[in-house]
Every structure is written in C-alpha cells, then in structure tokens.
Tab-separated table of C-alpha atoms in Angstrom:
chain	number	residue	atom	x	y	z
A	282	UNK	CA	-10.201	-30.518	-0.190
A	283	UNK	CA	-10.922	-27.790	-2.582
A	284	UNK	CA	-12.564	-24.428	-2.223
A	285	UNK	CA	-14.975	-22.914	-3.990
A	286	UNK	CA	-14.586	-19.396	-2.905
A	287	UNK	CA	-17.376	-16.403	-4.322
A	288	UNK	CA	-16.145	-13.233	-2.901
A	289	UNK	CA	-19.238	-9.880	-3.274
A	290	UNK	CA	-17.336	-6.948	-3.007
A	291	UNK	CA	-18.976	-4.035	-1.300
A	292	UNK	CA	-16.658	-0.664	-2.075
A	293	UNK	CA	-17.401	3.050	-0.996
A	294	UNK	CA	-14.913	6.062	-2.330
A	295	UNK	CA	-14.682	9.772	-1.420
A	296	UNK	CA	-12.013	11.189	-3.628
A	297	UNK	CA	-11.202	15.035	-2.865
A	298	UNK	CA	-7.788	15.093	-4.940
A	299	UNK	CA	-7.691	18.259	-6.707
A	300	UNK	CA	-5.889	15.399	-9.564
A	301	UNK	CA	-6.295	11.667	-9.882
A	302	UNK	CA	-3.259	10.699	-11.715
A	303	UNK	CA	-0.703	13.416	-9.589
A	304	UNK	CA	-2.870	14.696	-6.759
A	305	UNK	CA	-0.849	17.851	-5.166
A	306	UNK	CA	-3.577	18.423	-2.305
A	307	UNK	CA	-6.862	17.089	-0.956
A	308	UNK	CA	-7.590	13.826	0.137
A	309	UNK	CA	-9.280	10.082	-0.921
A	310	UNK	CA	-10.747	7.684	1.650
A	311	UNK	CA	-11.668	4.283	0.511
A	312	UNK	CA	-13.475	1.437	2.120
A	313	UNK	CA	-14.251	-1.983	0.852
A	314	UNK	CA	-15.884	-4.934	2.556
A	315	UNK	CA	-15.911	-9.034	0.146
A	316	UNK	CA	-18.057	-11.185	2.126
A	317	UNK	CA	-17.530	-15.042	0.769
A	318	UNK	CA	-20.515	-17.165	-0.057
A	319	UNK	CA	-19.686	-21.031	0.485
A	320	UNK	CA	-21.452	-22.115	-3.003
A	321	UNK	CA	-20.248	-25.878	-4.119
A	322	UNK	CA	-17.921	-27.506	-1.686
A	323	UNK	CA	-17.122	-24.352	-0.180
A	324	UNK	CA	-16.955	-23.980	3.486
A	325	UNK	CA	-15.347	-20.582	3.743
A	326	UNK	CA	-17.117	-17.908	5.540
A	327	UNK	CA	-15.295	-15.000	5.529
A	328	UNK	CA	-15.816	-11.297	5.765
A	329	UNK	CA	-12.998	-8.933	4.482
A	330	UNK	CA	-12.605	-5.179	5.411
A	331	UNK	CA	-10.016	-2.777	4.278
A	332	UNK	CA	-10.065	0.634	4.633
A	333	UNK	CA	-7.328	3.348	3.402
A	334	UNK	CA	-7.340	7.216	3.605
A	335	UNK	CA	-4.573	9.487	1.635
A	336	UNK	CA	-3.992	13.062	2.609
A	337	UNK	CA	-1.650	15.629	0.343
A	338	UNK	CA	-0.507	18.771	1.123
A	339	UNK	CA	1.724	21.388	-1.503
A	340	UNK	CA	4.634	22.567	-0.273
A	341	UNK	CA	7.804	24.694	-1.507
A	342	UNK	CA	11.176	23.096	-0.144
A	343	UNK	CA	13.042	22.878	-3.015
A	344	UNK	CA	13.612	25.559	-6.018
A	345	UNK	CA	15.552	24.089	-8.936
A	346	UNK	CA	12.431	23.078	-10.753
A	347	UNK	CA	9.206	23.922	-11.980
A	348	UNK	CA	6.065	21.735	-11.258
A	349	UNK	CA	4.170	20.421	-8.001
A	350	UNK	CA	5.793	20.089	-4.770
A	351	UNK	CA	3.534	17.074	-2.363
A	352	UNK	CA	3.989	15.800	0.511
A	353	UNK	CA	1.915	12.840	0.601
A	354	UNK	CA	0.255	10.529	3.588
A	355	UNK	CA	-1.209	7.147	3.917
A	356	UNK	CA	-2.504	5.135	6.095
A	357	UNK	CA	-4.229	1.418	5.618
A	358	UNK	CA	-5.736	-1.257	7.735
A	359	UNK	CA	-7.907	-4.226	7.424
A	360	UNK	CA	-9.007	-7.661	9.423
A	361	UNK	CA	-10.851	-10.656	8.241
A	362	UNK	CA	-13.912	-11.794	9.972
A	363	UNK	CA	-15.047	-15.564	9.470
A	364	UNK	CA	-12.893	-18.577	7.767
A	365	UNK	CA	-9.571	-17.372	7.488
A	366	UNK	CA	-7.845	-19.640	4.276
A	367	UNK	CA	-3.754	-18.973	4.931
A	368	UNK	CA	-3.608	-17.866	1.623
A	369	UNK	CA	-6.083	-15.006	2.358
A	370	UNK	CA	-4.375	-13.536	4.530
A	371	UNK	CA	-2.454	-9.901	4.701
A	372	UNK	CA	0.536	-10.222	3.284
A	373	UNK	CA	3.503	-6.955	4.544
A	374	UNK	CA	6.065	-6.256	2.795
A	375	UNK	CA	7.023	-5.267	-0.589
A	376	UNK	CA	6.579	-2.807	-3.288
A	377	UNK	CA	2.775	-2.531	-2.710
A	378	UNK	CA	3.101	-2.610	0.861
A	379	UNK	CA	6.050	-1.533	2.833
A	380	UNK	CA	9.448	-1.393	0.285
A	381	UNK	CA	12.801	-2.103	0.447
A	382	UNK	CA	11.423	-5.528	1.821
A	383	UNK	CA	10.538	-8.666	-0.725
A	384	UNK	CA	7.183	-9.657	-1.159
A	385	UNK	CA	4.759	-10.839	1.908
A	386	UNK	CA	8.153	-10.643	4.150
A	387	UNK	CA	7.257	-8.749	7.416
A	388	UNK	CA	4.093	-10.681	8.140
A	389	UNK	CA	1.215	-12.307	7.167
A	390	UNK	CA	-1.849	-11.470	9.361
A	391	UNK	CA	-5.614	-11.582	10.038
A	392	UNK	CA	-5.031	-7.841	10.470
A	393	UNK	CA	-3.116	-5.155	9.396
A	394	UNK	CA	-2.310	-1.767	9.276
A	395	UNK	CA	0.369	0.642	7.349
A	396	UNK	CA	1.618	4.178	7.225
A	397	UNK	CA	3.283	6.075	4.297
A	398	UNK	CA	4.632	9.114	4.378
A	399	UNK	CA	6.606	10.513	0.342
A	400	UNK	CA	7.533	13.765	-0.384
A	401	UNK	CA	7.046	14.442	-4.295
A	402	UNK	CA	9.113	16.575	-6.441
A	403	UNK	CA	10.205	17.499	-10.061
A	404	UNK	CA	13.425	17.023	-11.726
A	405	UNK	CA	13.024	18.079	-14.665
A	406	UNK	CA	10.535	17.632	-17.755
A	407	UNK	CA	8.979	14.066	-17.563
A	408	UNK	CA	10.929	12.926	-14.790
A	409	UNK	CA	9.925	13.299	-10.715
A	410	UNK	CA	11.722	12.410	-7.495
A	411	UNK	CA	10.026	10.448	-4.370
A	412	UNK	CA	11.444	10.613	-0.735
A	413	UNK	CA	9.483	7.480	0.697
A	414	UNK	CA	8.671	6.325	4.255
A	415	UNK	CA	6.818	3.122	4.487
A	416	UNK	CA	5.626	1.237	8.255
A	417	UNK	CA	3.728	-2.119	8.428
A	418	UNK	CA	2.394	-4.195	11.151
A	419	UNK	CA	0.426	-7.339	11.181
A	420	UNK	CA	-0.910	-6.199	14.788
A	421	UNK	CA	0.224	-9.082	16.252
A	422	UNK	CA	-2.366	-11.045	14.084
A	423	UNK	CA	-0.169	-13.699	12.688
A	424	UNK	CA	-0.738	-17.123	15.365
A	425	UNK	CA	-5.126	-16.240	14.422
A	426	UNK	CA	-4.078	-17.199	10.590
A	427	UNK	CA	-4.275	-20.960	10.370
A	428	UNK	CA	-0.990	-23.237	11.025
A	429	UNK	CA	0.632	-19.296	11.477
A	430	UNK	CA	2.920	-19.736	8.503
A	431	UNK	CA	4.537	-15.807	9.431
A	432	UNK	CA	5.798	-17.496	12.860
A	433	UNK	CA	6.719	-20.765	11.299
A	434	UNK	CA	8.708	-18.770	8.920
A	435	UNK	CA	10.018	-16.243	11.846
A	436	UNK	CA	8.537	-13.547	9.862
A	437	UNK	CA	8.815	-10.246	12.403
A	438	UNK	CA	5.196	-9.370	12.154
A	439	UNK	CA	6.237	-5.372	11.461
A	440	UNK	CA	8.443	-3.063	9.473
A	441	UNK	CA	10.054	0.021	8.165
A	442	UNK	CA	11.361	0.840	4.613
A	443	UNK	CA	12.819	4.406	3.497
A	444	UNK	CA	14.136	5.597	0.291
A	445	UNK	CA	14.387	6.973	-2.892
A	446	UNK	CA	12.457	6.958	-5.553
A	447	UNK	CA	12.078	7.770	-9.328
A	448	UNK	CA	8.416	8.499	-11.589
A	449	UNK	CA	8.772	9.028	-15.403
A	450	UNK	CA	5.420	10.261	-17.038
A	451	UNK	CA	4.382	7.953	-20.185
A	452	UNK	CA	0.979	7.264	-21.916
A	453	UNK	CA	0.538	4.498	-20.037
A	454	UNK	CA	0.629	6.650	-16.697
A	455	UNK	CA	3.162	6.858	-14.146
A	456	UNK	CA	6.427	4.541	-13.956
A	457	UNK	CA	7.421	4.375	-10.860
A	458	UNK	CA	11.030	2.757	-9.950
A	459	UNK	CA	11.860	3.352	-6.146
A	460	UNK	CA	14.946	1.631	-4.018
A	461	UNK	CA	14.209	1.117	-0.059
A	462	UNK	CA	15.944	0.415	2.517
A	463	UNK	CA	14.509	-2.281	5.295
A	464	UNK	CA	14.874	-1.711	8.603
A	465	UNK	CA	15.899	-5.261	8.806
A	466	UNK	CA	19.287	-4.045	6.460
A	467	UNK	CA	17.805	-5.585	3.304
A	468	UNK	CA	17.554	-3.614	0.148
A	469	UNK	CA	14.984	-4.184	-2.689
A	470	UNK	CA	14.608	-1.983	-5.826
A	471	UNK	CA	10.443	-2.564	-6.926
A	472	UNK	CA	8.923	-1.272	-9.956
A	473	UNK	CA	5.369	-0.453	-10.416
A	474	UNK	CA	2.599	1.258	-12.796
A	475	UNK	CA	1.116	4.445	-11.090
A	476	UNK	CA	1.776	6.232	-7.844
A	477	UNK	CA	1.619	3.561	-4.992
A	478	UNK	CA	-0.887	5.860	-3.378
C-alpha cells in the first residue's frame, strides 16, 4: 500500500563560528527531531533524531600562502524511533557522508554515526585545498531496518574515506570538488555546493 507520510520537524542551532560561509574557529551544534503523523492511509509512526556538532581550530602549518589555515572536526549521529520505512533509513557513504565511497554504499541503518576530520588551506587567490578524513558506521543497525536491504546487499555496515580536495570561491558560494579514497580500495571523485561541514 501507499504512505502518506507528514514529517514536523523540530530543529535547535547554536552556531559559534567566528564565519558561516569559511568558519576558521569556533564551533556549531545542531539538533533536529521529524516526528511522522499517520494522516490518510498512513500507518507510519516514526520519530527521527539527528544531531551533529563541528569544532574548528586555526592553525599555521603551511607558509606559501596568505589566508586562513583550519583544521576542521565533525561528528554526526542519529536513530529512528517508531515505523522504520526502508527507504527512511540512514544511508553511509558518499559525498555527503563518508567519500571516496558511492552513494548509500557502507550501510543503511536505523542508526548512525560519523566522524570528519579536514585540514583547510589556501592556494592561491580564489582557490583552497582540503586534506579530508571521513569514518561512518551504521552501529550495527542494519538487520532493525525492515527486510535489511544493507545485509541483503552485503553492504559492510562501516567505513573510511581520505583524500584530497579542491574549493573555488564563486557567487554562488563554495565549489567544492574532492577525490577519496575508500578503505574498501574504491575511488570516487564527488562534487558539491558549500563546505560539507
């Protein structure tokens, strides 16, 4: 059958970056909580919670160009309460997530958690470098997902991606063009709009 899904979002920010767009220090925690209300024929009841802090510190390691030095931390988790539909699930693994692997390919969980680590730097003018570390892990979540399409796809439930990375400043923001590494040997360039954190 079909669902009819109506999903209130609940979101609380505290965003100490000393910059939005390129934050060189301070810090942002975000939480947000959608709680579905079956409405129609809808019989999901689900409760959604994600929660993400990022941490940024200046530092000094290179000299051959002016601008900010970061190093920059993440970490995410989540879990669903409730209903879980598969396709509400967590998905790990690509450019959003952990890169260097495609698109939802580490795991898809009731739970999940992440860690980035980049170290931010100027080339020159426009142009900026990114050292990236990304870590995922569907906390062993994936058989409490319905029919556990991860396992039936012999999806490894976690991850590591590394790399490099390139940002070029335009009016639209940041462009942000990065090449990982998976720790399962797979490659994957990703693009993206923005910083990924």
């Amino acid at each position: 059958g079909q669902d009819d899904l109506l999903l209130l979002q609940f979101a609380y920010a505290n965003d100490k970056r000393d910059n939005p767009l390129k934050p060189s220090s301070g810090s942002v925690f975000r939480i947000a909580t959608e709680q579905s209300v079956p409405i129609g024929s809808g019989s999901v009841f689900l409760n959604r919670v994600r929660a993400s802090y990022s941490y940024f510190i200046p530092v000094n390691f290179l000299n051959f160009s002016e601008g900010a030095q970061t190093l920059g931390f993440n970490f995410q988790g989540g879990t669903v309460f409730g209903t879980l539909p598969p396709y509400e699930a967590f998905q790990l693994g690509g450019s959003n997530s952990i890169r260097g692997w495609d698109e939802g390919k580490i795991g898809s969980g009731r739970s999940f958690a992440t860690f980035s680590a980049e170290y931010r730097f100027p080339v020159f003018n426009i142009v900026g470098g990114v050292l990236f570390f990304d870590y995922g892990t569907d906390l062993g979540s994936a058989s409490a997902v319905p029919g556990n399409p991860a396992g039936a796809r012999n999806k490894p439930g976690s991850g590591a991606g590394y790399g490099i990375g390139v940002r070029v400043q335009s009016p639209l923001g940041s462009i942000r063009v990065d090449y990982g590494l998976a720790s399962n040997g797979g490659t994957q360039f990703s693009f993206g709009l923005g910083e990924k954190f």
